[in-house]
Amino acid sequence: MSADRDQALGSLAVLVGTWRVSGTDGGEQGSVTYRWMEGGRFLIQEVDLAAEGDGAKGVEYIGFDTDTGTLRSHFFGQSGEILQYTYEVAGDTLTIWFGDRGSPAKFEGRFNADFTANTGRWVWPGGGYASTMVKV
């Protein structure tokens, strides 16, 4: 199981750094920063995003869930919300599902050749918006 965990966590390395985020159709805009927690077992994302009439500020911890064999996260927001996501980086594609893998609410985006930009779309039943992240 350790090899699976290490491989899954290693796939997140492309996210490390600060990214400028821009969305369309009222989507969120701002910045996110990913960094490894000491020990390398969790990736921490600090979120500072604004959207029409709302936004998201908080911190997310992403780690390997041995029960599901997936990269699971817990997002802690400024309003007290706690949300769970599932991450996957496969080749040049980043997928983030709200809740479990296979959820209809998700982000799917592709990295450019040097992994300094990711363009994709957040979708959920009845809605969604395009989103781009550019490493700064």
PDB file of C-alpha atoms in Angstrom:
ATOM      1  CA  MET A   1       0.000   0.000   0.000  1.00  0.00           C
ATOM      2  CA  SER A   2       2.923   2.350   0.642  1.00  0.00           C
ATOM      3  CA  ALA A   3       3.939   2.279  -3.042  1.00  0.00           C
ATOM      4  CA  ASP A   4       0.367   3.175  -4.102  1.00  0.00           C
ATOM      5  CA  ARG A   5       0.298   6.012  -1.580  1.00  0.00           C
ATOM      6  CA  ASP A   6       3.686   7.354  -2.658  1.00  0.00           C
ATOM      7  CA  GLN A   7       2.782   7.189  -6.355  1.00  0.00           C
ATOM      8  CA  ALA A   8      -0.576   8.905  -5.797  1.00  0.00           C
ATOM      9  CA  LEU A   9       0.926  11.649  -3.631  1.00  0.00           C
ATOM     10  CA  GLY A  10       3.778  12.106  -6.119  1.00  0.00           C
ATOM     11  CA  SER A  11       1.262  12.845  -8.878  1.00  0.00           C
ATOM     12  CA  LEU A  12       0.272  16.006  -6.976  1.00  0.00           C
ATOM     13  CA  ALA A  13       3.758  17.541  -7.301  1.00  0.00           C
ATOM     14  CA  VAL A  14       2.655  19.380 -10.471  1.00  0.00           C
ATOM     15  CA  LEU A  15       0.348  21.497  -8.299  1.00  0.00           C
ATOM     16  CA  VAL A  16       3.023  22.828  -5.925  1.00  0.00           C
ATOM     17  CA  GLY A  17       3.312  26.608  -6.149  1.00  0.00           C
ATOM     18  CA  THR A  18       1.013  29.602  -6.474  1.00  0.00           C
ATOM     19  CA  TRP A  19      -1.574  29.753  -9.240  1.00  0.00           C
ATOM     20  CA  ARG A  20      -3.680  32.648 -10.535  1.00  0.00           C
ATOM     21  CA  VAL A  21      -7.228  31.383 -11.077  1.00  0.00           C
ATOM     22  CA  SER A  22      -9.739  32.913 -13.488  1.00  0.00           C
ATOM     23  CA  GLY A  23     -13.224  31.660 -14.204  1.00  0.00           C
ATOM     24  CA  THR A  24     -15.943  32.604 -16.672  1.00  0.00           C
ATOM     25  CA  ASP A  25     -19.696  33.043 -16.264  1.00  0.00           C
ATOM     26  CA  GLY A  26     -19.384  34.294 -12.679  1.00  0.00           C
ATOM     27  CA  GLY A  27     -16.794  31.663 -11.805  1.00  0.00           C
ATOM     28  CA  GLU A  28     -14.238  32.189  -9.095  1.00  0.00           C
ATOM     29  CA  GLN A  29     -11.139  34.346  -9.532  1.00  0.00           C
ATOM     30  CA  GLY A  30      -8.125  34.857  -7.303  1.00  0.00           C
ATOM     31  CA  SER A  31      -5.235  32.663  -6.252  1.00  0.00           C
ATOM     32  CA  VAL A  32      -4.460  29.302  -4.724  1.00  0.00           C
ATOM     33  CA  THR A  33      -1.171  28.074  -3.282  1.00  0.00           C
ATOM     34  CA  TYR A  34      -0.216  24.419  -2.913  1.00  0.00           C
ATOM     35  CA  ARG A  35       2.636  23.312  -0.632  1.00  0.00           C
ATOM     36  CA  TRP A  36       3.740  20.094   1.004  1.00  0.00           C
ATOM     37  CA  MET A  37       3.184  19.632   4.716  1.00  0.00           C
ATOM     38  CA  GLU A  38       6.373  18.690   6.525  1.00  0.00           C
ATOM     39  CA  GLY A  39       6.887  14.956   6.009  1.00  0.00           C
ATOM     40  CA  GLY A  40       5.357  14.993   2.513  1.00  0.00           C
ATOM     41  CA  ARG A  41       2.227  13.001   3.393  1.00  0.00           C
ATOM     42  CA  PHE A  42      -0.243  15.845   2.759  1.00  0.00           C
ATOM     43  CA  LEU A  43      -0.502  18.603   0.182  1.00  0.00           C
ATOM     44  CA  ILE A  44      -1.953  21.811   1.624  1.00  0.00           C
ATOM     45  CA  GLN A  45      -3.915  24.213  -0.556  1.00  0.00           C
ATOM     46  CA  GLU A  46      -4.545  27.778   0.617  1.00  0.00           C
ATOM     47  CA  VAL A  47      -7.520  29.276  -1.232  1.00  0.00           C
ATOM     48  CA  ASP A  48      -8.376  32.955  -1.766  1.00  0.00           C
ATOM     49  CA  LEU A  49     -11.054  33.227  -4.455  1.00  0.00           C
ATOM     50  CA  ALA A  50     -13.859  35.670  -5.207  1.00  0.00           C
ATOM     51  CA  ALA A  51     -16.978  35.099  -7.306  1.00  0.00           C
ATOM     52  CA  GLU A  52     -20.160  36.985  -8.101  1.00  0.00           C
ATOM     53  CA  GLY A  53     -21.753  37.631  -4.721  1.00  0.00           C
ATOM     54  CA  ASP A  54     -19.604  35.061  -2.969  1.00  0.00           C
ATOM     55  CA  GLY A  55     -16.168  33.524  -2.806  1.00  0.00           C
ATOM     56  CA  ALA A  56     -14.056  30.923  -1.128  1.00  0.00           C
ATOM     57  CA  LYS A  57     -11.321  31.385   1.421  1.00  0.00           C
ATOM     58  CA  GLY A  58      -9.936  28.491   3.327  1.00  0.00           C
ATOM     59  CA  VAL A  59      -7.434  25.686   3.554  1.00  0.00           C
ATOM     60  CA  GLU A  60      -7.557  22.184   2.108  1.00  0.00           C
ATOM     61  CA  TYR A  61      -5.563  19.121   3.160  1.00  0.00           C
ATOM     62  CA  ILE A  62      -5.092  16.463   0.474  1.00  0.00           C
ATOM     63  CA  GLY A  63      -3.779  13.013   1.352  1.00  0.00           C
ATOM     64  CA  PHE A  64      -4.002   9.344   0.445  1.00  0.00           C
ATOM     65  CA  ASP A  65      -7.047   7.493   1.793  1.00  0.00           C
ATOM     66  CA  THR A  66      -6.086   3.852   2.324  1.00  0.00           C
ATOM     67  CA  ASP A  67      -9.746   2.756   2.587  1.00  0.00           C
ATOM     68  CA  THR A  68     -10.618   3.983  -0.931  1.00  0.00           C
ATOM     69  CA  GLY A  69      -7.150   3.980  -2.526  1.00  0.00           C
ATOM     70  CA  THR A  70      -7.743   7.566  -3.649  1.00  0.00           C
ATOM     71  CA  LEU A  71      -6.457  11.061  -2.951  1.00  0.00           C
ATOM     72  CA  ARG A  72      -9.070  12.572  -0.628  1.00  0.00           C
ATOM     73  CA  SER A  73      -9.226  16.092   0.690  1.00  0.00           C
ATOM     74  CA  HIS A  74     -10.968  18.084   3.363  1.00  0.00           C
ATOM     75  CA  PHE A  75     -11.571  21.779   2.702  1.00  0.00           C
ATOM     76  CA  PHE A  76     -12.133  24.039   5.702  1.00  0.00           C
ATOM     77  CA  GLY A  77     -13.785  27.309   4.680  1.00  0.00           C
ATOM     78  CA  GLN A  78     -13.970  30.689   6.349  1.00  0.00           C
ATOM     79  CA  SER A  79     -17.724  30.282   6.892  1.00  0.00           C
ATOM     80  CA  GLY A  80     -17.244  27.057   8.840  1.00  0.00           C
ATOM     81  CA  GLU A  81     -17.989  24.656   5.998  1.00  0.00           C
ATOM     82  CA  ILE A  82     -16.098  21.378   5.712  1.00  0.00           C
ATOM     83  CA  LEU A  83     -16.165  19.876   2.222  1.00  0.00           C
ATOM     84  CA  GLN A  84     -14.660  16.652   0.899  1.00  0.00           C
ATOM     85  CA  TYR A  85     -13.146  16.153  -2.563  1.00  0.00           C
ATOM     86  CA  THR A  86     -11.345  13.383  -4.452  1.00  0.00           C
ATOM     87  CA  TYR A  87      -8.296  14.302  -6.568  1.00  0.00           C
ATOM     88  CA  GLU A  88      -6.692  12.517  -9.502  1.00  0.00           C
ATOM     89  CA  VAL A  89      -3.793  13.552 -11.733  1.00  0.00           C
ATOM     90  CA  ALA A  90      -3.484  11.208 -14.725  1.00  0.00           C
ATOM     91  CA  GLY A  91      -1.017  12.276 -17.402  1.00  0.00           C
ATOM     92  CA  ASP A  92      -1.885  15.876 -18.242  1.00  0.00           C
ATOM     93  CA  THR A  93      -5.403  15.760 -16.756  1.00  0.00           C
ATOM     94  CA  LEU A  94      -6.448  16.987 -13.310  1.00  0.00           C
ATOM     95  CA  THR A  95      -9.833  15.801 -12.048  1.00  0.00           C
ATOM     96  CA  ILE A  96     -11.350  16.962  -8.760  1.00  0.00           C
ATOM     97  CA  TRP A  97     -14.665  15.374  -7.799  1.00  0.00           C
ATOM     98  CA  PHE A  98     -16.927  16.857  -5.151  1.00  0.00           C
ATOM     99  CA  GLY A  99     -17.226  13.951  -2.742  1.00  0.00           C
ATOM    100  CA  ASP A 100     -16.424  10.595  -4.311  1.00  0.00           C
ATOM    101  CA  ARG A 101     -14.828   9.661  -7.640  1.00  0.00           C
ATOM    102  CA  GLY A 102     -17.553   9.499 -10.260  1.00  0.00           C
ATOM    103  CA  SER A 103     -19.619  12.339  -8.783  1.00  0.00           C
ATOM    104  CA  PRO A 104     -21.417  14.460 -11.418  1.00  0.00           C
ATOM    105  CA  ALA A 105     -20.021  17.557  -9.665  1.00  0.00           C
ATOM    106  CA  LYS A 106     -16.373  17.890 -10.661  1.00  0.00           C
ATOM    107  CA  PHE A 107     -13.544  19.858 -12.223  1.00  0.00           C
ATOM    108  CA  GLU A 108     -11.659  18.402 -15.162  1.00  0.00           C
ATOM    109  CA  GLY A 109      -8.795  20.295 -16.757  1.00  0.00           C
ATOM    110  CA  ARG A 110      -5.705  19.705 -18.851  1.00  0.00           C
ATOM    111  CA  PHE A 111      -2.225  21.002 -18.198  1.00  0.00           C
ATOM    112  CA  ASN A 112      -0.153  22.582 -20.944  1.00  0.00           C
ATOM    113  CA  ALA A 113       3.109  20.883 -22.026  1.00  0.00           C
ATOM    114  CA  ASP A 114       5.240  22.368 -19.221  1.00  0.00           C
ATOM    115  CA  PHE A 115       2.544  22.091 -16.508  1.00  0.00           C
ATOM    116  CA  THR A 116       2.415  25.866 -15.903  1.00  0.00           C
ATOM    117  CA  ALA A 117      -1.253  26.268 -16.879  1.00  0.00           C
ATOM    118  CA  ASN A 118      -4.394  24.198 -16.535  1.00  0.00           C
ATOM    119  CA  THR A 119      -7.605  24.879 -18.446  1.00  0.00           C
ATOM    120  CA  GLY A 120     -10.849  23.103 -17.737  1.00  0.00           C
ATOM    121  CA  ARG A 121     -14.365  23.323 -16.436  1.00  0.00           C
ATOM    122  CA  TRP A 122     -16.225  22.926 -13.152  1.00  0.00           C
ATOM    123  CA  VAL A 123     -19.527  21.135 -13.824  1.00  0.00           C
ATOM    124  CA  TRP A 124     -22.469  20.027 -11.710  1.00  0.00           C
ATOM    125  CA  PRO A 125     -26.057  19.079 -12.529  1.00  0.00           C
ATOM    126  CA  GLY A 126     -27.610  22.232 -13.965  1.00  0.00           C
ATOM    127  CA  GLY A 127     -24.499  24.404 -14.097  1.00  0.00           C
ATOM    128  CA  GLY A 128     -20.809  25.018 -14.351  1.00  0.00           C
ATOM    129  CA  TYR A 129     -18.141  27.398 -15.576  1.00  0.00           C
ATOM    130  CA  ALA A 130     -14.787  27.376 -17.346  1.00  0.00           C
ATOM    131  CA  SER A 131     -11.695  27.874 -15.187  1.00  0.00           C
ATOM    132  CA  THR A 132      -8.017  28.456 -15.922  1.00  0.00           C
ATOM    133  CA  MET A 133      -5.062  28.270 -13.514  1.00  0.00           C
ATOM    134  CA  VAL A 134      -1.718  29.829 -14.442  1.00  0.00           C
ATOM    135  CA  LYS A 135       1.373  29.287 -12.275  1.00  0.00           C
ATOM    136  CA  VAL A 136       2.931  32.560 -11.077  1.00  0.00           C
TER     137      VAL A 136
END
